[in-house]
Short mmCIF file of C-alpha atoms in Angstrom, two decimals:
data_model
loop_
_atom_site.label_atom_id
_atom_site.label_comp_id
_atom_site.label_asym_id
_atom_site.label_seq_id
_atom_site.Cartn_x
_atom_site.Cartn_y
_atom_site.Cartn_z
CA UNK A 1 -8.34 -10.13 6.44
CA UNK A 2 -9.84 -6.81 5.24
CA UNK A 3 -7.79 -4.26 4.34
CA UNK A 4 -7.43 -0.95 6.20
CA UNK A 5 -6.62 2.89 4.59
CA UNK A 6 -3.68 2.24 7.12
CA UNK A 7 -2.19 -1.12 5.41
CA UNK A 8 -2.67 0.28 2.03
CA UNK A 9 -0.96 3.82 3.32
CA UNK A 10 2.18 1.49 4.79
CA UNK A 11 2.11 -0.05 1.47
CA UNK A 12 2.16 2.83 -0.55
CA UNK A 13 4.94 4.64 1.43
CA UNK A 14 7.09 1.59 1.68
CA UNK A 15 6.81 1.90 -2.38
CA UNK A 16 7.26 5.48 -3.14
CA UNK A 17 10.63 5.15 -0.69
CA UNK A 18 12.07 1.62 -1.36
CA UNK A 19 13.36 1.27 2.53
CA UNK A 20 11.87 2.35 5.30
CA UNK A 21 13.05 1.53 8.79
CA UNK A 22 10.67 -0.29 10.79
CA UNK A 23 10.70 1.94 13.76
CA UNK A 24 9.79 5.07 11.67
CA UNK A 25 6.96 3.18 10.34
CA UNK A 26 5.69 2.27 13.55
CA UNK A 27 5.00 6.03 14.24
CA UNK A 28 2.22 5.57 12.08
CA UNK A 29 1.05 1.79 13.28
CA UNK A 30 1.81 -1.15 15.96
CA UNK A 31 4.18 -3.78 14.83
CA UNK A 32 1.81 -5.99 15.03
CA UNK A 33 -0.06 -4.56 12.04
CA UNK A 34 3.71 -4.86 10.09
CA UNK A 35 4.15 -8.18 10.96
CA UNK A 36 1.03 -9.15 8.89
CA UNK A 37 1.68 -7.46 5.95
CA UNK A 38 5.03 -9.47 5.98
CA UNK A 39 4.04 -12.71 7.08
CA UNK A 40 1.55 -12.07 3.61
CA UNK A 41 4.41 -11.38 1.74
CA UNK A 42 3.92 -7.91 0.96
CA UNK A 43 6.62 -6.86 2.66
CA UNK A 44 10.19 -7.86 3.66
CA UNK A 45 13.03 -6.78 6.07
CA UNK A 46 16.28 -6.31 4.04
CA UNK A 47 19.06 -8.21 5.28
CA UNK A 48 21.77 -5.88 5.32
CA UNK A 49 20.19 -2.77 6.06
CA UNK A 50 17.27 -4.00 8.41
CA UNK A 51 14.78 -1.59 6.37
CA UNK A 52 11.51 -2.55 5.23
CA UNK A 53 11.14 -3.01 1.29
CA UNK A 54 8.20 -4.12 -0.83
CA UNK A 55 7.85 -7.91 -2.52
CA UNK A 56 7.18 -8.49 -6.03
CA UNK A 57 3.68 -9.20 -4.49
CA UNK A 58 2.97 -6.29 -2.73
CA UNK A 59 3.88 -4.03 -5.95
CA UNK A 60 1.36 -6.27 -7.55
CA UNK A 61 -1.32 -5.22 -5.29
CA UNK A 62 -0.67 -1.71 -5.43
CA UNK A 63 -1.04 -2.18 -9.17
CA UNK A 64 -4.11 -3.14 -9.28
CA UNK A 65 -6.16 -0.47 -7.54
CA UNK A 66 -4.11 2.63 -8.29
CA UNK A 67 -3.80 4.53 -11.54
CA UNK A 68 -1.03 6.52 -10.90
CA UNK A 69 2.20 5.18 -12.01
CA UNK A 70 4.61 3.50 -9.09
CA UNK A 71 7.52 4.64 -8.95
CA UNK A 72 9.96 2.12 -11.46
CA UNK A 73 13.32 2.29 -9.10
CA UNK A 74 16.07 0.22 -10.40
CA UNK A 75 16.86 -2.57 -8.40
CA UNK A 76 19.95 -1.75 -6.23
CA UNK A 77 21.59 -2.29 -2.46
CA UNK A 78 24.58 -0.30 -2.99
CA UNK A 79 25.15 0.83 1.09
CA UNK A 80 25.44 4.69 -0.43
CA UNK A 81 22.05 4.13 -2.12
CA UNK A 82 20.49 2.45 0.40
CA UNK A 83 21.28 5.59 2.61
CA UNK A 84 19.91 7.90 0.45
CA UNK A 85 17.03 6.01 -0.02
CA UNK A 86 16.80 5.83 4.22
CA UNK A 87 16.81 10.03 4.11
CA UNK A 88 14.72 10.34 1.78
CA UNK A 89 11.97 8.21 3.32
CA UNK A 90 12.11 10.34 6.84
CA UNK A 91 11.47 13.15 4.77
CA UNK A 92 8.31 11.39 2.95
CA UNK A 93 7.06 10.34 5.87
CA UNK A 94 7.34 13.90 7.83
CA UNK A 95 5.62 15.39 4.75
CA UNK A 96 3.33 12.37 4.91
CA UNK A 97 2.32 13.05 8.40
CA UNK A 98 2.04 16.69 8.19
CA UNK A 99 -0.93 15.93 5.94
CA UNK A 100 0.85 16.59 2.39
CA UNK A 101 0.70 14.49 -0.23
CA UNK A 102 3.44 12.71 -1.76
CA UNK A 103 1.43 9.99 -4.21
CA UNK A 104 2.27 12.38 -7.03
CA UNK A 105 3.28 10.26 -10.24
CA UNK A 106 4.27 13.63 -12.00
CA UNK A 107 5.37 17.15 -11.32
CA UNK A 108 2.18 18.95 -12.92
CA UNK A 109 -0.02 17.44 -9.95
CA UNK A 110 1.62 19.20 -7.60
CA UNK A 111 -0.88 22.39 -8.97
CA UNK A 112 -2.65 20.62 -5.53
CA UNK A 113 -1.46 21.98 -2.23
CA UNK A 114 0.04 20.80 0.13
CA UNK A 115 1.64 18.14 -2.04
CA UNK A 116 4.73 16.96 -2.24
CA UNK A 117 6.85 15.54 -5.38
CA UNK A 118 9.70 13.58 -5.57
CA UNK A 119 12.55 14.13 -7.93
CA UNK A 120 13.86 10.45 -7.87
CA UNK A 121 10.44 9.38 -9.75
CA UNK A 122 11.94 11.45 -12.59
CA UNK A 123 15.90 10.43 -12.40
CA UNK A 124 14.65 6.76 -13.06
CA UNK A 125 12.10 7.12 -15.80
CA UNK A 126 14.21 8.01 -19.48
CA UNK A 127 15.53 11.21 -19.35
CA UNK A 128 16.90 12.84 -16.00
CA UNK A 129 15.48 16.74 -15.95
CA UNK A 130 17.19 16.87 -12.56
CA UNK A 131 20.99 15.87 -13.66
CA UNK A 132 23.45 15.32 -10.90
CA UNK A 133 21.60 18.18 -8.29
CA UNK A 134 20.91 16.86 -4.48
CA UNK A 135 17.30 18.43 -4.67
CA UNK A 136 14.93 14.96 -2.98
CA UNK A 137 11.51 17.08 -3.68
CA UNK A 138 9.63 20.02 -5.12
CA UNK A 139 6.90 20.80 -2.14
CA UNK A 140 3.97 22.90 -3.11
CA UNK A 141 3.07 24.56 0.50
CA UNK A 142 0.33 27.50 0.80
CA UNK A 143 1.56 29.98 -1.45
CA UNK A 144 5.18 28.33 -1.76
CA UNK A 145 6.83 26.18 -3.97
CA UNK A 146 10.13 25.02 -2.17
CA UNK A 147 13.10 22.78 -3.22
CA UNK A 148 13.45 20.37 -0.63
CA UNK A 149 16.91 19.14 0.73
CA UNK A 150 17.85 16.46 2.83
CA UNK A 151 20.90 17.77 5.50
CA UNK A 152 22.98 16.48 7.94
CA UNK A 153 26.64 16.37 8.92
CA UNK A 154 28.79 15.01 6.40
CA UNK A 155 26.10 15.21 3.39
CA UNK A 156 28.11 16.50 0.56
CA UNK A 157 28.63 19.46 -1.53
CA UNK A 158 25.97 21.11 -3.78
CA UNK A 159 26.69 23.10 -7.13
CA UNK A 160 24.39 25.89 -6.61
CA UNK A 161 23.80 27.12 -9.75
CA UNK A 162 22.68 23.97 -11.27
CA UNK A 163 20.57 23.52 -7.86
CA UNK A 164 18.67 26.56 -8.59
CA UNK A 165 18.35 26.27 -12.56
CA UNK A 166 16.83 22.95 -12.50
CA UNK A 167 14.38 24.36 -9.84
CA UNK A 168 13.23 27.25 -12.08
CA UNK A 169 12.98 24.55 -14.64
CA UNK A 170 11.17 22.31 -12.96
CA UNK A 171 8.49 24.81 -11.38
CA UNK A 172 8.01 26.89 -14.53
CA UNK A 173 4.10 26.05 -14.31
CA UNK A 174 4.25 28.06 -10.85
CA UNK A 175 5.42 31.34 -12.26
CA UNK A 176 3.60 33.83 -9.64
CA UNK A 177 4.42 31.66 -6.31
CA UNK A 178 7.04 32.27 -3.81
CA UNK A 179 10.44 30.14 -3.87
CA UNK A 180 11.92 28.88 -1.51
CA UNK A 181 14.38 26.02 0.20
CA UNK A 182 13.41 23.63 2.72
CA UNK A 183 16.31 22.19 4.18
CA UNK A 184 14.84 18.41 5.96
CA UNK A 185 17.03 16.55 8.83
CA UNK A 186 16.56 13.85 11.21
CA UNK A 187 16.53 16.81 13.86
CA UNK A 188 17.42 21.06 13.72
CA UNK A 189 20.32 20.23 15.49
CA UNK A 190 21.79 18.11 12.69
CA UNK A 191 20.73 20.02 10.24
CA UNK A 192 22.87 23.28 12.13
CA UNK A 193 25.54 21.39 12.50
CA UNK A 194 25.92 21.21 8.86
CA UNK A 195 25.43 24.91 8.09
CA UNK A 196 28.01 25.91 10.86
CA UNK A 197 30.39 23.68 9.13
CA UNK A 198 33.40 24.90 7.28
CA UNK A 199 32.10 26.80 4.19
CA UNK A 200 35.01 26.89 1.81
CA UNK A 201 34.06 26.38 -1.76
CA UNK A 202 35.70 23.77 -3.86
CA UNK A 203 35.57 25.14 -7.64
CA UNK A 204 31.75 24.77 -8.63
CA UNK A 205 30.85 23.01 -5.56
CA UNK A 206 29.86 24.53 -2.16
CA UNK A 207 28.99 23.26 1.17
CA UNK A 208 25.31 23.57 2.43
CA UNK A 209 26.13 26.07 4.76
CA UNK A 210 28.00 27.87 2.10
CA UNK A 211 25.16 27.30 0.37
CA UNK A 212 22.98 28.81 3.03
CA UNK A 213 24.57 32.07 3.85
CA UNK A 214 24.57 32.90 -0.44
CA UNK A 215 20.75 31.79 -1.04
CA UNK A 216 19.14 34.65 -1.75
CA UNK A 217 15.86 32.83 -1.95
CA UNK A 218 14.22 32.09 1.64
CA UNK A 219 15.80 28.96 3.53
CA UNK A 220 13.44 26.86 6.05
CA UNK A 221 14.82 23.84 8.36
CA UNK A 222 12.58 20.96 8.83
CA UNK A 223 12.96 18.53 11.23
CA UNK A 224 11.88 14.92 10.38
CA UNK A 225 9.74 14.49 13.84
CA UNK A 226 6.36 15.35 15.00
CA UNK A 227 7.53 19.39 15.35
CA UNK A 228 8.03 19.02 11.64
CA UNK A 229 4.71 17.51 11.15
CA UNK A 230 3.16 20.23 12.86
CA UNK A 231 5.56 22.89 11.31
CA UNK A 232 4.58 21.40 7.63
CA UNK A 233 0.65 22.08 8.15
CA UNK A 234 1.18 25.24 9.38
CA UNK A 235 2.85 26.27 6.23
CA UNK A 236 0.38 24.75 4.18
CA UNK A 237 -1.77 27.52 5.03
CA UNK A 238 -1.75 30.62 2.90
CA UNK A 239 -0.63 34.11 4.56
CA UNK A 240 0.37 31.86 7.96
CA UNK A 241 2.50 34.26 9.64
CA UNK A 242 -0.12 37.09 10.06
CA UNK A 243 -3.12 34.64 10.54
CA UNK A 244 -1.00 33.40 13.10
CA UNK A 245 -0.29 36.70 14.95
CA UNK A 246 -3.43 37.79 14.62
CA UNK A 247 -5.02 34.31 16.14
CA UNK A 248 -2.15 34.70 18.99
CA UNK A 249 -3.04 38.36 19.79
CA UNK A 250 -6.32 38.81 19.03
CA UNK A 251 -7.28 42.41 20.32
CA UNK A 252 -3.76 43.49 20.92
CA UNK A 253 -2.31 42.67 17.27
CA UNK A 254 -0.94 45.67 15.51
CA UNK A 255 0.04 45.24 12.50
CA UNK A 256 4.13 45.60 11.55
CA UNK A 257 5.36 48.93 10.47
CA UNK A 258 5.16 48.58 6.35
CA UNK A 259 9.11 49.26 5.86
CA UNK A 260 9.73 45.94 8.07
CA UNK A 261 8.36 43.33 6.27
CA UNK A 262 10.25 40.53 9.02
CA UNK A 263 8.42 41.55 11.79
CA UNK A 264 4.69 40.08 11.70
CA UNK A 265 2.98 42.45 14.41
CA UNK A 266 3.80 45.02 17.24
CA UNK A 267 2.90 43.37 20.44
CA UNK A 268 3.24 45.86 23.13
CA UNK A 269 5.76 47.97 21.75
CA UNK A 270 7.56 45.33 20.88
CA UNK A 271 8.06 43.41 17.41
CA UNK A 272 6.92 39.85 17.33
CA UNK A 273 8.11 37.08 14.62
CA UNK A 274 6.70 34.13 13.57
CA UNK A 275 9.01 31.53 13.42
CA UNK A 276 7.02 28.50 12.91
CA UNK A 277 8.10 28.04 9.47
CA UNK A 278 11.89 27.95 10.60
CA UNK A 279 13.34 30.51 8.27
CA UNK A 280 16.33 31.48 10.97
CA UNK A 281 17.74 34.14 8.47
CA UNK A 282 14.78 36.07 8.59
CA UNK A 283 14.45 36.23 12.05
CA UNK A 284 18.03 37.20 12.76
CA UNK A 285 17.55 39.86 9.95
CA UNK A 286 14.34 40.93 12.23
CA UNK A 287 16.68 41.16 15.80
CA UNK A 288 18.78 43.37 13.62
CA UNK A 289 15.91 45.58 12.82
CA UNK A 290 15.01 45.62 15.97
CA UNK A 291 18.49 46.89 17.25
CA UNK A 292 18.49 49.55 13.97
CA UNK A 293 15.26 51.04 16.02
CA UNK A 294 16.95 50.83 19.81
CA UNK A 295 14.56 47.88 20.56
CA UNK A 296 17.01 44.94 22.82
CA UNK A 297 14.46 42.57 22.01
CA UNK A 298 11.88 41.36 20.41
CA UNK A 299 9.03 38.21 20.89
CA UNK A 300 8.98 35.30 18.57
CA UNK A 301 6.47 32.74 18.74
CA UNK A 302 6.91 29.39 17.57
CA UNK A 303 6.42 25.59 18.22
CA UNK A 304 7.20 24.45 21.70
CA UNK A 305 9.45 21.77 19.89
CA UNK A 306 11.13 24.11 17.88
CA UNK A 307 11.19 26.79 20.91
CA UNK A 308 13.13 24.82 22.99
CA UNK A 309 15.36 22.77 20.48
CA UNK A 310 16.47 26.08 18.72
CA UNK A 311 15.22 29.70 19.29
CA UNK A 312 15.26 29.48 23.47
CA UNK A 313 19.29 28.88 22.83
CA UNK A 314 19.80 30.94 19.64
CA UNK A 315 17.90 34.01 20.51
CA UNK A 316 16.22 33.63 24.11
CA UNK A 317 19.05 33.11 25.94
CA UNK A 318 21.68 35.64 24.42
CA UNK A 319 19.15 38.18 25.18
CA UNK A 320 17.88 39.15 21.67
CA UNK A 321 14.31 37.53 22.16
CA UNK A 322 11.41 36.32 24.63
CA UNK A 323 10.32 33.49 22.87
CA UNK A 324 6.48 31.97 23.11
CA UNK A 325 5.23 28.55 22.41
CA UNK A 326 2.23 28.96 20.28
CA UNK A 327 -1.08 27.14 21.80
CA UNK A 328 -2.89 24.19 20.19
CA UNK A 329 -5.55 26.58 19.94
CA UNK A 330 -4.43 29.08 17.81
CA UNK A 331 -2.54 26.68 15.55
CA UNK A 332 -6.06 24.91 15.58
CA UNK A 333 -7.61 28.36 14.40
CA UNK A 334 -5.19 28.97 11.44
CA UNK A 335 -5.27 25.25 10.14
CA UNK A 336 -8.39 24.15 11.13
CA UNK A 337 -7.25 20.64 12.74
CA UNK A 338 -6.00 19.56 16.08
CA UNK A 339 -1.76 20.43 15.57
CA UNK A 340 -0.60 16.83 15.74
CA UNK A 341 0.63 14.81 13.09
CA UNK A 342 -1.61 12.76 10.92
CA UNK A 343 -2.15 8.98 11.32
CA UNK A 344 -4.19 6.80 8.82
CA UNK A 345 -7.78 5.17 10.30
CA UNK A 346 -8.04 1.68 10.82
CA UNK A 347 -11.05 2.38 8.48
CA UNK A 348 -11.73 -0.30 6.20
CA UNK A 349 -9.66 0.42 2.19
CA UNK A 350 -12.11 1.20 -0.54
CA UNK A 351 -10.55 1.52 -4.03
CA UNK A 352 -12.07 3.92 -6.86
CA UNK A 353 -14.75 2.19 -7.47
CA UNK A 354 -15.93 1.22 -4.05
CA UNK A 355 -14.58 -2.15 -3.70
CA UNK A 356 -12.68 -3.82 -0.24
CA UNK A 357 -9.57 -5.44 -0.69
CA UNK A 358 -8.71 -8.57 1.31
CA UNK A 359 -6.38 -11.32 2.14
CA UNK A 360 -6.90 -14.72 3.57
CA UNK A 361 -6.59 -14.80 6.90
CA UNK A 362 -2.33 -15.48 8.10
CA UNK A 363 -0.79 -16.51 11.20
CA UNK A 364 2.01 -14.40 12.60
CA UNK A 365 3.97 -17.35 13.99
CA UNK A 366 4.01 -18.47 10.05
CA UNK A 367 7.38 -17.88 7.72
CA UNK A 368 7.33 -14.12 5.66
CA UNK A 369 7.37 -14.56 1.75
CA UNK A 370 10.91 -13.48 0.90
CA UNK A 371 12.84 -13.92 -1.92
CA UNK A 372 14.94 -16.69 -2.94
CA UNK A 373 18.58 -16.42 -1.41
CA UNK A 374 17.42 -13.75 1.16
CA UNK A 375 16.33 -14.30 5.02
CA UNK A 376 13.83 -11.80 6.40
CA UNK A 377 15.03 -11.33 10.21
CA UNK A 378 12.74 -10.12 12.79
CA UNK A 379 11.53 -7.11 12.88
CA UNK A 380 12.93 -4.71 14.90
#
């Protein structure tokens, strides 16, 4: 068995977030191609939580074709950890498939963009920079560098100011980019039901919709799906927003008045917003604008996933905007690729130096190496 950029990717994934579930890896691959990397022990199925975790073997084989330093996570299956671990891997995986990436050993590589770094490799390697803060990952996006969050309902409360002093500390190196937050969820619609929550502070401590409404910094929601894919290569692009109006326009673009900086272009007497990158308090400070100049409404353009999951409801349908789904091809013409998320090629793996890696051939009917004590069950 020879193999593919797409085992090694699986792999390397199933490393850098200690469990995956099996159905979010098979976004990226058939089962069948799982199976094999279990049934060569590379892979097993934890018990209790039915995710996907790497063998002692499989960490070896990473090992030896990869100079950047695994990630070292402590061994532990504490149900809160193991949940954590489960967020944080639907986040990797988005960011992953929206063609960032998250190999990064160390926080100085993420001068690359779009890449992706996450703060747990530095919690578990001799001094914690990060202390007790929620942030999962420092994204370097286009011309942003965002701490990113993972939120749903029921997450937890933050302590802002240590939130945003370890991100100035940690992104020091970036001093002329634009900060923001990225707040990640399984879907918008958990992540909103978070932030309409009950915002009462609790001494130091303060909800993430608290925590929302106070940012002064720019907040965008990121849903862990193909939309947020999509979403995360459009804002890999520098100056997005205009290149986007522009592309969606084309002879009719005119540009925003310069003392609204949340509008993006006059379309027809109207204002039109870009709201691919999901920052919801910027367009609602745009409506307002609009209503400051006696204009009802105004156009936003966005993803057809985010369209109708969010901004038909929020803003189309109380009457404050018309909102458009942008086309594949003027996404296509401000990121130069087809918007869909990326897969890895069944091409065959070549390491640094050229090399193929292989395995002797397996049957799938056979037993998966597992650990002493533990049963791997079938995969789901």
């Amino acid at each position: 068995m020879i193999f593919s950029q797409q085992d090694i990717d699986i792999l390397r994934l199933i490393r850098w977030c200690q469990f995956i579930m099996p159905e979010d890896v098979n976004v990226l691959t058939a089962e069948t191609e799982v199976r094999n990397l279990v049934a060569l022990g590379l892979i097993r199925q934890h018990e209790r939580s039915g995710a996907l975790i790497m063998s002692k073997k499989g960490v070896l084989l990473l090992q030896t074709f990869f100079t950047e330093e695994a990630p070292h996570y402590p061994p532990s299956y504490h149900t809160a950890i193991i949940q954590r671990r489960l967020h944080l891997s639907k986040l990797v995986l988005t960011a992953y498939r929206g063609n960032v990436n998250i190999f990064l050993d160390r926080n100085e590589l993420l001068n690359n963009t779009p890449s992706m770094f996450l703060s747990t490799l530095t919690r578990e390697r001799g001094a914690n920079p990060w202390g007790s803060t929620r942030v999962a990952a420092i994204a370097h996006l286009g011309d942003l560098i965002c701490a990113v969050h993972y939120v749903c309902p029921g997450i937890g409360k933050v302590a802002l100011t240590d939130e945003l002093t370890a991100f100035s500390n940690q992104t020091a190196q970036f001093p002329g980019s634009k900060r923001a937050f990225l707040f990640a969820g399984e879907s918008y619609k958990d992540i909103l039901t978070e932030l309409e929550a009950d915002t009462q502070a609790d001494s130091k401590l303060i909800s993430y919709g608290g925590a929302y409404q106070c940012l002064q910094l720019p907040v965008h929601l990121l849903s862990c799906d193909d939309t947020g894919a999509v979403q995360l290569q459009i804002m890999a692009q520098p100056d997005y927003r205009t290149r986007l109006a522009r592309a969606a326009l084309k002879e009719e673009y005119q540009p925003p008045p310069l003392d609204v900086p949340v509008w993006d272009a006059i379309y027809r007497d109207r204002p039109l917003v870009i709201a691919a990158d999901m920052d919801l308090r910027r367009l609602d400070a745009a409506i307002q604008a609009a209503r400051g100049r006696g204009i009802k409404k105004i156009a936003v353009a966005a993803l057809e996933g985010q369209a109708r999951a969010v901004l038909i409801p929020r803003c189309q349908s109380t009457g404050h905007a018309r909102v458009f789904a942008l086309t594949n091809e003027v996404i296509s013409a401000v990121t130069g690729r087809p918007p869909v998320p990326y897969t890895p090629p069944r091409t065959q793996f070549l390491t640094e130096k050229g090399d193929v890696v292989d395995a002797p051939p397996i049957r799938i009917s056979g037993k998966a190496g597992g650990q002493a004590g533990r049963k791997a069950r079938p995969l789901v």
